[in-house]
mmCIF file with all atom_site columns, C-alpha atoms in Angstrom:
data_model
loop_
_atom_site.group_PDB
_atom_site.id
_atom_site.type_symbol
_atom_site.label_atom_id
_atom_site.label_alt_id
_atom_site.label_comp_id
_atom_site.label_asym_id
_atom_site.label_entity_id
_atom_site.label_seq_id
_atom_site.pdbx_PDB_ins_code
_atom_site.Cartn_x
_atom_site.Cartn_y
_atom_site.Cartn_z
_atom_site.occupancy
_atom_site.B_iso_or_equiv
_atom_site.pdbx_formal_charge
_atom_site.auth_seq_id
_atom_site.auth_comp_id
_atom_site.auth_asym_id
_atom_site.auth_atom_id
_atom_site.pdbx_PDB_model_num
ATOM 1   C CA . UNK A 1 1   ? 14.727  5.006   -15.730 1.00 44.00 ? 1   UNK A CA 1
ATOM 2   C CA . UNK A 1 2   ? 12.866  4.491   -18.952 1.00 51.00 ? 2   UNK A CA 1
ATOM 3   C CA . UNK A 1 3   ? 12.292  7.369   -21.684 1.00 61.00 ? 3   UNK A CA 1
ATOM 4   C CA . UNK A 1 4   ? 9.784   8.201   -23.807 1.00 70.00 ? 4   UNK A CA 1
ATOM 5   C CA . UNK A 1 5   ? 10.932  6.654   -26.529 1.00 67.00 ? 5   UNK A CA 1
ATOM 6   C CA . UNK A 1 6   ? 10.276  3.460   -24.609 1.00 83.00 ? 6   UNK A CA 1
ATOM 7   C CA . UNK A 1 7   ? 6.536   4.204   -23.741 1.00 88.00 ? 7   UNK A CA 1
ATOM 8   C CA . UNK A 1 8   ? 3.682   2.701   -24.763 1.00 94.00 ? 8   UNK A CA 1
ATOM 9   C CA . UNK A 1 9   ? 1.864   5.298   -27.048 1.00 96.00 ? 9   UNK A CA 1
ATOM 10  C CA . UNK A 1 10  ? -1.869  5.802   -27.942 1.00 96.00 ? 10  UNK A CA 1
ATOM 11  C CA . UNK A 1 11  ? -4.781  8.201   -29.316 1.00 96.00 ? 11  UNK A CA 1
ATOM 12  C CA . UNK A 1 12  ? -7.647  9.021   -27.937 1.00 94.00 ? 12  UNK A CA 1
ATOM 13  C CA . UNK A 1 13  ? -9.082  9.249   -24.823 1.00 94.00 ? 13  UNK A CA 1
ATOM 14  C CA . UNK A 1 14  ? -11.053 5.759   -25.040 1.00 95.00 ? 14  UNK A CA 1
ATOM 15  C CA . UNK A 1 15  ? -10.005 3.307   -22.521 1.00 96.00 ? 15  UNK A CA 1
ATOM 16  C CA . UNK A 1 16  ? -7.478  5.918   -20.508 1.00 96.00 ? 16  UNK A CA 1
ATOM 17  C CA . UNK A 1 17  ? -8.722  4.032   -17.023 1.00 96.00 ? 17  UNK A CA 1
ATOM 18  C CA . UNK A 1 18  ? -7.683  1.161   -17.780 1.00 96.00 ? 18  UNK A CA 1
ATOM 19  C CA . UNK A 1 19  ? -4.516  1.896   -19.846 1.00 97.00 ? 19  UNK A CA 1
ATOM 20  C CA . UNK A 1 20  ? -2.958  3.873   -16.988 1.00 97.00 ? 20  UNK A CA 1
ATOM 21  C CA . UNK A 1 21  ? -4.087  0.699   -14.670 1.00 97.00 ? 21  UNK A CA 1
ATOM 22  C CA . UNK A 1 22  ? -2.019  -1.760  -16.773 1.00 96.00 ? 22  UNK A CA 1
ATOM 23  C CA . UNK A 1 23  ? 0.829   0.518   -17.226 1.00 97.00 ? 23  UNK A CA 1
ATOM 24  C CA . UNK A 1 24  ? 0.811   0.732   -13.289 1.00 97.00 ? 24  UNK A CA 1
ATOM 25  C CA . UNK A 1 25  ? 0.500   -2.759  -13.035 1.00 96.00 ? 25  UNK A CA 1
ATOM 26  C CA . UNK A 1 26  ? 3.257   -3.455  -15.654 1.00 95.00 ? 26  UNK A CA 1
ATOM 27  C CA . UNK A 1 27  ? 5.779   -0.896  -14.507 1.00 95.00 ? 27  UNK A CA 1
ATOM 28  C CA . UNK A 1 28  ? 5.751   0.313   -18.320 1.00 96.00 ? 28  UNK A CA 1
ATOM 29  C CA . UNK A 1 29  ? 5.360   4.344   -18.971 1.00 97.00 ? 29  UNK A CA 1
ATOM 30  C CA . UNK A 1 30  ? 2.427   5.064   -21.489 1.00 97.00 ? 30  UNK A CA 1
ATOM 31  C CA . UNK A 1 31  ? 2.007   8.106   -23.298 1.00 97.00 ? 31  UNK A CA 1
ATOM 32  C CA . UNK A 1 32  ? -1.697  9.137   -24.294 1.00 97.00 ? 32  UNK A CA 1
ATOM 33  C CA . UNK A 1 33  ? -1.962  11.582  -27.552 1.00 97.00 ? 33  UNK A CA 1
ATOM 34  C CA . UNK A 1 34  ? -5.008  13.272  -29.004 1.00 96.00 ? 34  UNK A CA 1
ATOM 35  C CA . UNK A 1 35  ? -7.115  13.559  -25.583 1.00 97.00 ? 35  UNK A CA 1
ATOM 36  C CA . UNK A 1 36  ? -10.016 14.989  -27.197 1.00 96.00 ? 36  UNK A CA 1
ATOM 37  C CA . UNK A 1 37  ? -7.763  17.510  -29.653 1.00 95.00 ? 37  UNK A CA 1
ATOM 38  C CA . UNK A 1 38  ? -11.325 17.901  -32.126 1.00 94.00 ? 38  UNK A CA 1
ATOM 39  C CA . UNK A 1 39  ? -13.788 18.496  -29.168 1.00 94.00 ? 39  UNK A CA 1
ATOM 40  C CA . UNK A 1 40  ? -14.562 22.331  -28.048 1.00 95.00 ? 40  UNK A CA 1
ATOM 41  C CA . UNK A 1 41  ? -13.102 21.629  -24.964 1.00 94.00 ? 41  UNK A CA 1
ATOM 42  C CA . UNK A 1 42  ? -10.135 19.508  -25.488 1.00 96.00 ? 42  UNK A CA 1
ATOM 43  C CA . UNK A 1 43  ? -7.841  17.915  -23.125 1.00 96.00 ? 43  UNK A CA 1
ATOM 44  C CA . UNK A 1 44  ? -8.508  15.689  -19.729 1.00 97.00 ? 44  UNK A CA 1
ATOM 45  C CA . UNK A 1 45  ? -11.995 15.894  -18.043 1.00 97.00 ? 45  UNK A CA 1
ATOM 46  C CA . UNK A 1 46  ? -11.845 17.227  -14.296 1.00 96.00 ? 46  UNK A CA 1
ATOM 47  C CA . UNK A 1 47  ? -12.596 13.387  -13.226 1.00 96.00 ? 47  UNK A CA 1
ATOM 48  C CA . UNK A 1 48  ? -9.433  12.148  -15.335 1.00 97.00 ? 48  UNK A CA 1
ATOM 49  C CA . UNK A 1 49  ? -7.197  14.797  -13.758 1.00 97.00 ? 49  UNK A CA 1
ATOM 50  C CA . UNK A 1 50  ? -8.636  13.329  -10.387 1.00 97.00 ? 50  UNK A CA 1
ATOM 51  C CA . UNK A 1 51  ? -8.056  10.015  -11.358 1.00 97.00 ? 51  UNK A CA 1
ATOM 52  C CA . UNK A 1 52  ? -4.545  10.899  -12.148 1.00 98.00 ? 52  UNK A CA 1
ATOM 53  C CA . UNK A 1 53  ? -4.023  12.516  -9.059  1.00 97.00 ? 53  UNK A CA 1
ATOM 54  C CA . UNK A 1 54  ? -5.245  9.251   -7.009  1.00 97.00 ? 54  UNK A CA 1
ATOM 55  C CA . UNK A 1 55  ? -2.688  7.295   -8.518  1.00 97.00 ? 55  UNK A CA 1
ATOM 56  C CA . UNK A 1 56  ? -0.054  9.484   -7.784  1.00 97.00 ? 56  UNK A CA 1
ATOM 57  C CA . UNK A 1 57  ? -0.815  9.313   -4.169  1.00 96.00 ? 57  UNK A CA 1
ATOM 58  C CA . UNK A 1 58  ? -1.309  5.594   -4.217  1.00 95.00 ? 58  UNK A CA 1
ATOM 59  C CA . UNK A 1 59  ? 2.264   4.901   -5.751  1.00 96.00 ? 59  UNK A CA 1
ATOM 60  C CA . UNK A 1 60  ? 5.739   6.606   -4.726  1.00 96.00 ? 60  UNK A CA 1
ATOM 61  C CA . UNK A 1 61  ? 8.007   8.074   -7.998  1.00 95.00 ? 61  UNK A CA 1
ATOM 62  C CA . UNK A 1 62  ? 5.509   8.536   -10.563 1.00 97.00 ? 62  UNK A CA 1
ATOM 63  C CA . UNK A 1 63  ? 5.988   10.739  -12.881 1.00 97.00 ? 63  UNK A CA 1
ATOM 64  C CA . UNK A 1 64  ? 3.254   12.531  -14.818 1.00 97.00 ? 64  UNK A CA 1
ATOM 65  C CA . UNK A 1 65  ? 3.719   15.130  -17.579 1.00 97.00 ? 65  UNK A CA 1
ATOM 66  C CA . UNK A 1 66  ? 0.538   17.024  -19.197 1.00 97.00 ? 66  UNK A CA 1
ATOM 67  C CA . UNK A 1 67  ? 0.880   19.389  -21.699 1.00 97.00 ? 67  UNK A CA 1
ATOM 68  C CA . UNK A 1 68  ? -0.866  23.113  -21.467 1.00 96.00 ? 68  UNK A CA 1
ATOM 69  C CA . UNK A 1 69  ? -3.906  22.039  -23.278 1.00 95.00 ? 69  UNK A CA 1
ATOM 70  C CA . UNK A 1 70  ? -4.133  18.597  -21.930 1.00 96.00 ? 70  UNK A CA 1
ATOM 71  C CA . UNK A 1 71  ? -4.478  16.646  -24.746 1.00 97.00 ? 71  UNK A CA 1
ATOM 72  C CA . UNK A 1 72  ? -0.817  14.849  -24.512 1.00 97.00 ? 72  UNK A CA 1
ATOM 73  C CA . UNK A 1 73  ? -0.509  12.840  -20.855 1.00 97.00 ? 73  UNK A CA 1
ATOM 74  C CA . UNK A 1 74  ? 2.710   10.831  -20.123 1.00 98.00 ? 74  UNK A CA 1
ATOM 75  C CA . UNK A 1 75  ? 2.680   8.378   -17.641 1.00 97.00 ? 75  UNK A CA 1
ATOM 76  C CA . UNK A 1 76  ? 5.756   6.771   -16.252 1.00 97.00 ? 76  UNK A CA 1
ATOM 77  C CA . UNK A 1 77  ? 4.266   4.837   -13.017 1.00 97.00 ? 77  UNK A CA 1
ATOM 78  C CA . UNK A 1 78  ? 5.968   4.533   -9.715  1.00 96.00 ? 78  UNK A CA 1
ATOM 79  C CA . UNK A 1 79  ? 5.538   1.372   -6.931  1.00 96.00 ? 79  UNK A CA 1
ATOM 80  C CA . UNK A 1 80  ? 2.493   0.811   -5.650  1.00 94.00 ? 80  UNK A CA 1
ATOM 81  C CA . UNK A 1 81  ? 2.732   1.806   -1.874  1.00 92.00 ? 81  UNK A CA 1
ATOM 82  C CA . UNK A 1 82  ? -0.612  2.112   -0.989  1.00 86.00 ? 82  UNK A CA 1
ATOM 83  C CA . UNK A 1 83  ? -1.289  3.292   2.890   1.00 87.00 ? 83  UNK A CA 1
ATOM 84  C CA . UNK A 1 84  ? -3.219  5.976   4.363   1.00 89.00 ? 84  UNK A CA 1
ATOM 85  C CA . UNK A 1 85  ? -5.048  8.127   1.508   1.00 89.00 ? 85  UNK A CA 1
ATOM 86  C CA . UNK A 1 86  ? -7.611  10.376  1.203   1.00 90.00 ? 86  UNK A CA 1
ATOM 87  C CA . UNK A 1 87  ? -8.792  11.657  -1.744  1.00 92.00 ? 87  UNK A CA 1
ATOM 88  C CA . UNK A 1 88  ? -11.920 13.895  -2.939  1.00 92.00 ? 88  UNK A CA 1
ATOM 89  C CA . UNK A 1 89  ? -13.144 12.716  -6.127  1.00 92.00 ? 89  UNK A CA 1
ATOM 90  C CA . UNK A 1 90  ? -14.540 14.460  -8.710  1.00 93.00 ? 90  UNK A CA 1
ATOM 91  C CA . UNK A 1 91  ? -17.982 14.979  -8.666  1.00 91.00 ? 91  UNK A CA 1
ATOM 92  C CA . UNK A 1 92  ? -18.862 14.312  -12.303 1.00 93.00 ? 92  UNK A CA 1
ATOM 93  C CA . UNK A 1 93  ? -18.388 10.947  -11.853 1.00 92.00 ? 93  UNK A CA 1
ATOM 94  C CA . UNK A 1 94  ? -19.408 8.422   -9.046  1.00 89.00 ? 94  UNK A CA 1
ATOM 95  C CA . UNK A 1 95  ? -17.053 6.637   -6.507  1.00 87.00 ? 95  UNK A CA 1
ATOM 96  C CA . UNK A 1 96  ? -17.705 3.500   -8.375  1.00 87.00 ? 96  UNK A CA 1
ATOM 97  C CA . UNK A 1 97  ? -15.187 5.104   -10.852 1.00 92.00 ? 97  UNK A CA 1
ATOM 98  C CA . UNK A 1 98  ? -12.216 5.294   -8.997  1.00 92.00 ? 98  UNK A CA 1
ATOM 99  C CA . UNK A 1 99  ? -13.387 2.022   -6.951  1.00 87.00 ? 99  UNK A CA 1
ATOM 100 C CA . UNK A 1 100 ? -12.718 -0.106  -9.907  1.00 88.00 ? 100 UNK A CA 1
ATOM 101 C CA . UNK A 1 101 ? -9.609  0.859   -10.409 1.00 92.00 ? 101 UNK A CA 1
ATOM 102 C CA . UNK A 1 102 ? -8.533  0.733   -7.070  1.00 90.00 ? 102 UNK A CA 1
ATOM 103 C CA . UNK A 1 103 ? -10.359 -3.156  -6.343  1.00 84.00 ? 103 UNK A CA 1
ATOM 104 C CA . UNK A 1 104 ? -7.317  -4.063  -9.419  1.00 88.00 ? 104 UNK A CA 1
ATOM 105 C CA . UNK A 1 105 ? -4.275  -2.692  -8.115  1.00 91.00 ? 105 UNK A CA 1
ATOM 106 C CA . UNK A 1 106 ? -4.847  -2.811  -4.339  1.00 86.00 ? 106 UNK A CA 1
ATOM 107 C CA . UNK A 1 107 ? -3.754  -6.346  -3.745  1.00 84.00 ? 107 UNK A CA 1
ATOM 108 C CA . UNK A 1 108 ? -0.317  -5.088  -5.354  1.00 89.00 ? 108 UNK A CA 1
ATOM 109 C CA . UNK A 1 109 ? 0.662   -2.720  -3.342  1.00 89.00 ? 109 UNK A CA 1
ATOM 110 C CA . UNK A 1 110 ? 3.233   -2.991  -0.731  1.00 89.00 ? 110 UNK A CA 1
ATOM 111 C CA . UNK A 1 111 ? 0.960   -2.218  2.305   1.00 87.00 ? 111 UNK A CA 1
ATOM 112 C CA . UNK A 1 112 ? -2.650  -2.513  2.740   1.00 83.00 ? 112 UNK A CA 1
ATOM 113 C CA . UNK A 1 113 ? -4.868  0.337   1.198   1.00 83.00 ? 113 UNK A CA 1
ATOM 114 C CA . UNK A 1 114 ? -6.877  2.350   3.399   1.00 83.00 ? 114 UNK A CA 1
ATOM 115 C CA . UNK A 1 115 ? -8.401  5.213   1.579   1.00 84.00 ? 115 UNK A CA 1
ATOM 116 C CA . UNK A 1 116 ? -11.150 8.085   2.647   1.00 84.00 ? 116 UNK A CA 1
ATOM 117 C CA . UNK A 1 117 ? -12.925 8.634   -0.922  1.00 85.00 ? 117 UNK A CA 1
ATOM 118 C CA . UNK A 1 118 ? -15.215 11.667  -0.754  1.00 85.00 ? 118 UNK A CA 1
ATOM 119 C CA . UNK A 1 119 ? -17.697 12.038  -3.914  1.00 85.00 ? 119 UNK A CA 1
ATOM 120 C CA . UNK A 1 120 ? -20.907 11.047  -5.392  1.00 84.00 ? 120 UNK A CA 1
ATOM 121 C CA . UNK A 1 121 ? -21.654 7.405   -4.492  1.00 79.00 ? 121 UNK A CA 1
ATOM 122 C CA . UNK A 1 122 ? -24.303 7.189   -6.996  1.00 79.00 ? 122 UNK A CA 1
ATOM 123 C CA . UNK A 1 123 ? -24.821 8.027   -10.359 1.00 83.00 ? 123 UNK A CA 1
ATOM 124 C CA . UNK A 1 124 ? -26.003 6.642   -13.851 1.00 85.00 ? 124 UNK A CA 1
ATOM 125 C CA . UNK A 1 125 ? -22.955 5.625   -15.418 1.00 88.00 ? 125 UNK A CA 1
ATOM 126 C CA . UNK A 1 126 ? -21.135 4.365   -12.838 1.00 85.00 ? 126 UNK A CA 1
ATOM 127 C CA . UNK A 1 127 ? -21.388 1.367   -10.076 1.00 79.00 ? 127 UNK A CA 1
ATOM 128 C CA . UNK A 1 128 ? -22.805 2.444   -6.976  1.00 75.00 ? 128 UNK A CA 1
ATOM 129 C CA . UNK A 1 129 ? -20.948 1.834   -3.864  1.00 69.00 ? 129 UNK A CA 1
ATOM 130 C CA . UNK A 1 130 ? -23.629 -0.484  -2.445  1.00 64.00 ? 130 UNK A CA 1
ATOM 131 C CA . UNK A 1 131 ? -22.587 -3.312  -5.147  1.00 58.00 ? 131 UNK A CA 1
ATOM 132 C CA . UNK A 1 132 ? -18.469 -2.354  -4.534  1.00 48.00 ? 132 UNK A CA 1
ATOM 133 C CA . UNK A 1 133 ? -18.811 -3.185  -0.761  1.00 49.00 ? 133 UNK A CA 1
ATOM 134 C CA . UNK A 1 134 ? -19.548 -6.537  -1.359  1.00 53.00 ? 134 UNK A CA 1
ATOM 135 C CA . UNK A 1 135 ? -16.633 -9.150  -1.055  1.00 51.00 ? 135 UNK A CA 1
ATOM 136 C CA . UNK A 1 136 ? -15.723 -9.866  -4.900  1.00 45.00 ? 136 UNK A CA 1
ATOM 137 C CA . UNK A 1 137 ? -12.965 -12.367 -4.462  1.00 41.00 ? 137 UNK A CA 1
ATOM 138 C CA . UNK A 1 138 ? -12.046 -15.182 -2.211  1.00 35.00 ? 138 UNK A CA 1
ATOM 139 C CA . UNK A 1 139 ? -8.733  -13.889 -0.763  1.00 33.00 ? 139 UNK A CA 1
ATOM 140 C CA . UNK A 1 140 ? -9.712  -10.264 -0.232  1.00 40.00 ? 140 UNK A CA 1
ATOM 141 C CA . UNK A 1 141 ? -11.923 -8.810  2.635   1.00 37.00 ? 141 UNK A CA 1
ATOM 142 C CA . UNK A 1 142 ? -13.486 -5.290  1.598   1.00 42.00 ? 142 UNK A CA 1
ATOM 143 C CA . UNK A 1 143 ? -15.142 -3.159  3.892   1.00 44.00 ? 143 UNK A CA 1
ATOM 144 C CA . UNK A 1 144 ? -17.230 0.172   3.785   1.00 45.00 ? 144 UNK A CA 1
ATOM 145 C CA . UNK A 1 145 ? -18.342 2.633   6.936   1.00 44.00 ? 145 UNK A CA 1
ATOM 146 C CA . UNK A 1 146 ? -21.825 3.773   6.651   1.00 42.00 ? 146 UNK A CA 1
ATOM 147 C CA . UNK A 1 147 ? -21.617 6.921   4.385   1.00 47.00 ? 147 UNK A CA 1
ATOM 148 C CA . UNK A 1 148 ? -22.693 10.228  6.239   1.00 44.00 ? 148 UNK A CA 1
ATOM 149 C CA . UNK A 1 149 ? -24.030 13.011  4.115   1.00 41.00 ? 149 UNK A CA 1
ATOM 150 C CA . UNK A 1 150 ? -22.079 15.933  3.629   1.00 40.00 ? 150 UNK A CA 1
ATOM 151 C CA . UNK A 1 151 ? -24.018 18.362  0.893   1.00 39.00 ? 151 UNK A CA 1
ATOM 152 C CA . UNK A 1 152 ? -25.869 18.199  -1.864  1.00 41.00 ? 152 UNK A CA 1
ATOM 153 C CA . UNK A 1 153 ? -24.725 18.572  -5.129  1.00 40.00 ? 153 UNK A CA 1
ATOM 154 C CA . UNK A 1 154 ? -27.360 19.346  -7.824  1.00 42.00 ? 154 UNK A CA 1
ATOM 155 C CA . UNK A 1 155 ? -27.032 17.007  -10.722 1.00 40.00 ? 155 UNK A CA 1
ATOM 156 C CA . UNK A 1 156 ? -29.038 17.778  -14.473 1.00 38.00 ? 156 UNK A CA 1
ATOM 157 C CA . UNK A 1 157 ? -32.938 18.911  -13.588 1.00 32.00 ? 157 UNK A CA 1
ATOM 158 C CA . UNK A 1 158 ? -34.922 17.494  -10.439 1.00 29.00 ? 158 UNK A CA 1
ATOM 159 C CA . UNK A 1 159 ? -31.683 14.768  -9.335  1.00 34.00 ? 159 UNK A CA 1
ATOM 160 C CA . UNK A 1 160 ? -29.652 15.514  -6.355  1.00 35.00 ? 160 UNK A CA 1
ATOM 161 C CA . UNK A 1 161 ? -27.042 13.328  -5.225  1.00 38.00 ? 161 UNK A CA 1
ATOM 162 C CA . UNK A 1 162 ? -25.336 13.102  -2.259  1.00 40.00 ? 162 UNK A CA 1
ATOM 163 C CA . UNK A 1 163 ? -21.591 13.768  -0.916  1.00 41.00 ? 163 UNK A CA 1
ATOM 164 C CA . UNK A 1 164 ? -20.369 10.857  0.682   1.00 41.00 ? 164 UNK A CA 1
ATOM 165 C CA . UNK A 1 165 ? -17.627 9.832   2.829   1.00 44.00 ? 165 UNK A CA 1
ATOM 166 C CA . UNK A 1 166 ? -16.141 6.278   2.227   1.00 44.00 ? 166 UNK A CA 1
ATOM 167 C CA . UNK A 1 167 ? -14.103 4.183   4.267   1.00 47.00 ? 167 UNK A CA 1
ATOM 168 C CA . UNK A 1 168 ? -12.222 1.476   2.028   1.00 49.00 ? 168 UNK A CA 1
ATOM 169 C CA . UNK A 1 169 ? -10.050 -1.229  2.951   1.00 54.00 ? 169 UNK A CA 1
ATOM 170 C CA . UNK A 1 170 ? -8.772  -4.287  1.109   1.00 51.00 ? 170 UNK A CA 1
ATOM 171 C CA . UNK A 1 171 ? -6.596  -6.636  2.921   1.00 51.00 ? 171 UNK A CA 1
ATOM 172 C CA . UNK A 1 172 ? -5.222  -10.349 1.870   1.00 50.00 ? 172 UNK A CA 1
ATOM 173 C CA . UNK A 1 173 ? -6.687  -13.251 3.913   1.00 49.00 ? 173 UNK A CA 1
ATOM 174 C CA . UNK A 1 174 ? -3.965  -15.938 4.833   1.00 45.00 ? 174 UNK A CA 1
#
């Protein structure tokens, strides 16, 4: 089992996504320092802490440690396992989030990913889930259920956006 002293270490919240997505990918533990220590609300967002807690389901013996204030994550990822998930989303941050992160380490896992994701499927930062439905590669087949709306959630002055649930599936051809 690797320590800490063998992690991967970094500042800053830029880029956290895609760090914990490589370290999962690469089997190596990464430790994140300085997650917003200056801002008036320091630590991991509510979306981050969701995003955590989607890879934790996804793989089997990770081990996650944040500190009180949230501004120090360690990461030590487990296998990729994949399976039957479901998972609500944050709602500060579209599906399209989580979807991108999931269309890079769902070919890895050891059995095919089928996950319910329930959250905003639209947004202005984020892909929607109308462009993440479409088949992106050659060897992988992605699918998505019609959406039925749950509730509304509002969003800044005169936007609403809608709770979705998603059906997501990504399987090898051969």
């Amino acid at each position: 089992m690797a320590t800490q002293a063998n992690s991967l270490s970094y500042a800053g919240c830029n880029f956290l996504r895609q760090r914990l997505v490589l370290s999962t990918l690469s089997g190596r533990p990464v430790k994140i320092r300085k997650i917003r220590a200056r801002d008036d609300n320091p630590g991991l967002r509510d979306f981050e802490a969701s995003f955590i807690r989607l890879l934790d389901k996804i793989t089997n013996g990770s081990r996650i440690e944040i500190n009180q204030t949230g501004t120090t994550l360690y990461y030590q990822p487990g296998l990729l396992y994949g399976g039957s998930v479901e998972h609500d989303c944050s709602v500060l941050r579209g599906i399209g989030y989580y979807l991108e992160s999931l269309l890079c380490l769902a070919p890895f896992m050891k059995h095919p990913l089928k996950i319910v994701l329930r959250g905003v499927t639209n947004d202005q930062v984020d892909p929607s889930v109308s462009i993440e439905n479409k088949p992106w590669c050659g060897f992988c087949f992605v699918s998505c259920h019609n959406p039925t709306c749950e509730k509304k959630v509002p969003h800044k002055a005169f936007y609403f956006k809608c709770i979705f649930l998603l059906l997501f599936t990504l399987r090898f051809r051969g």
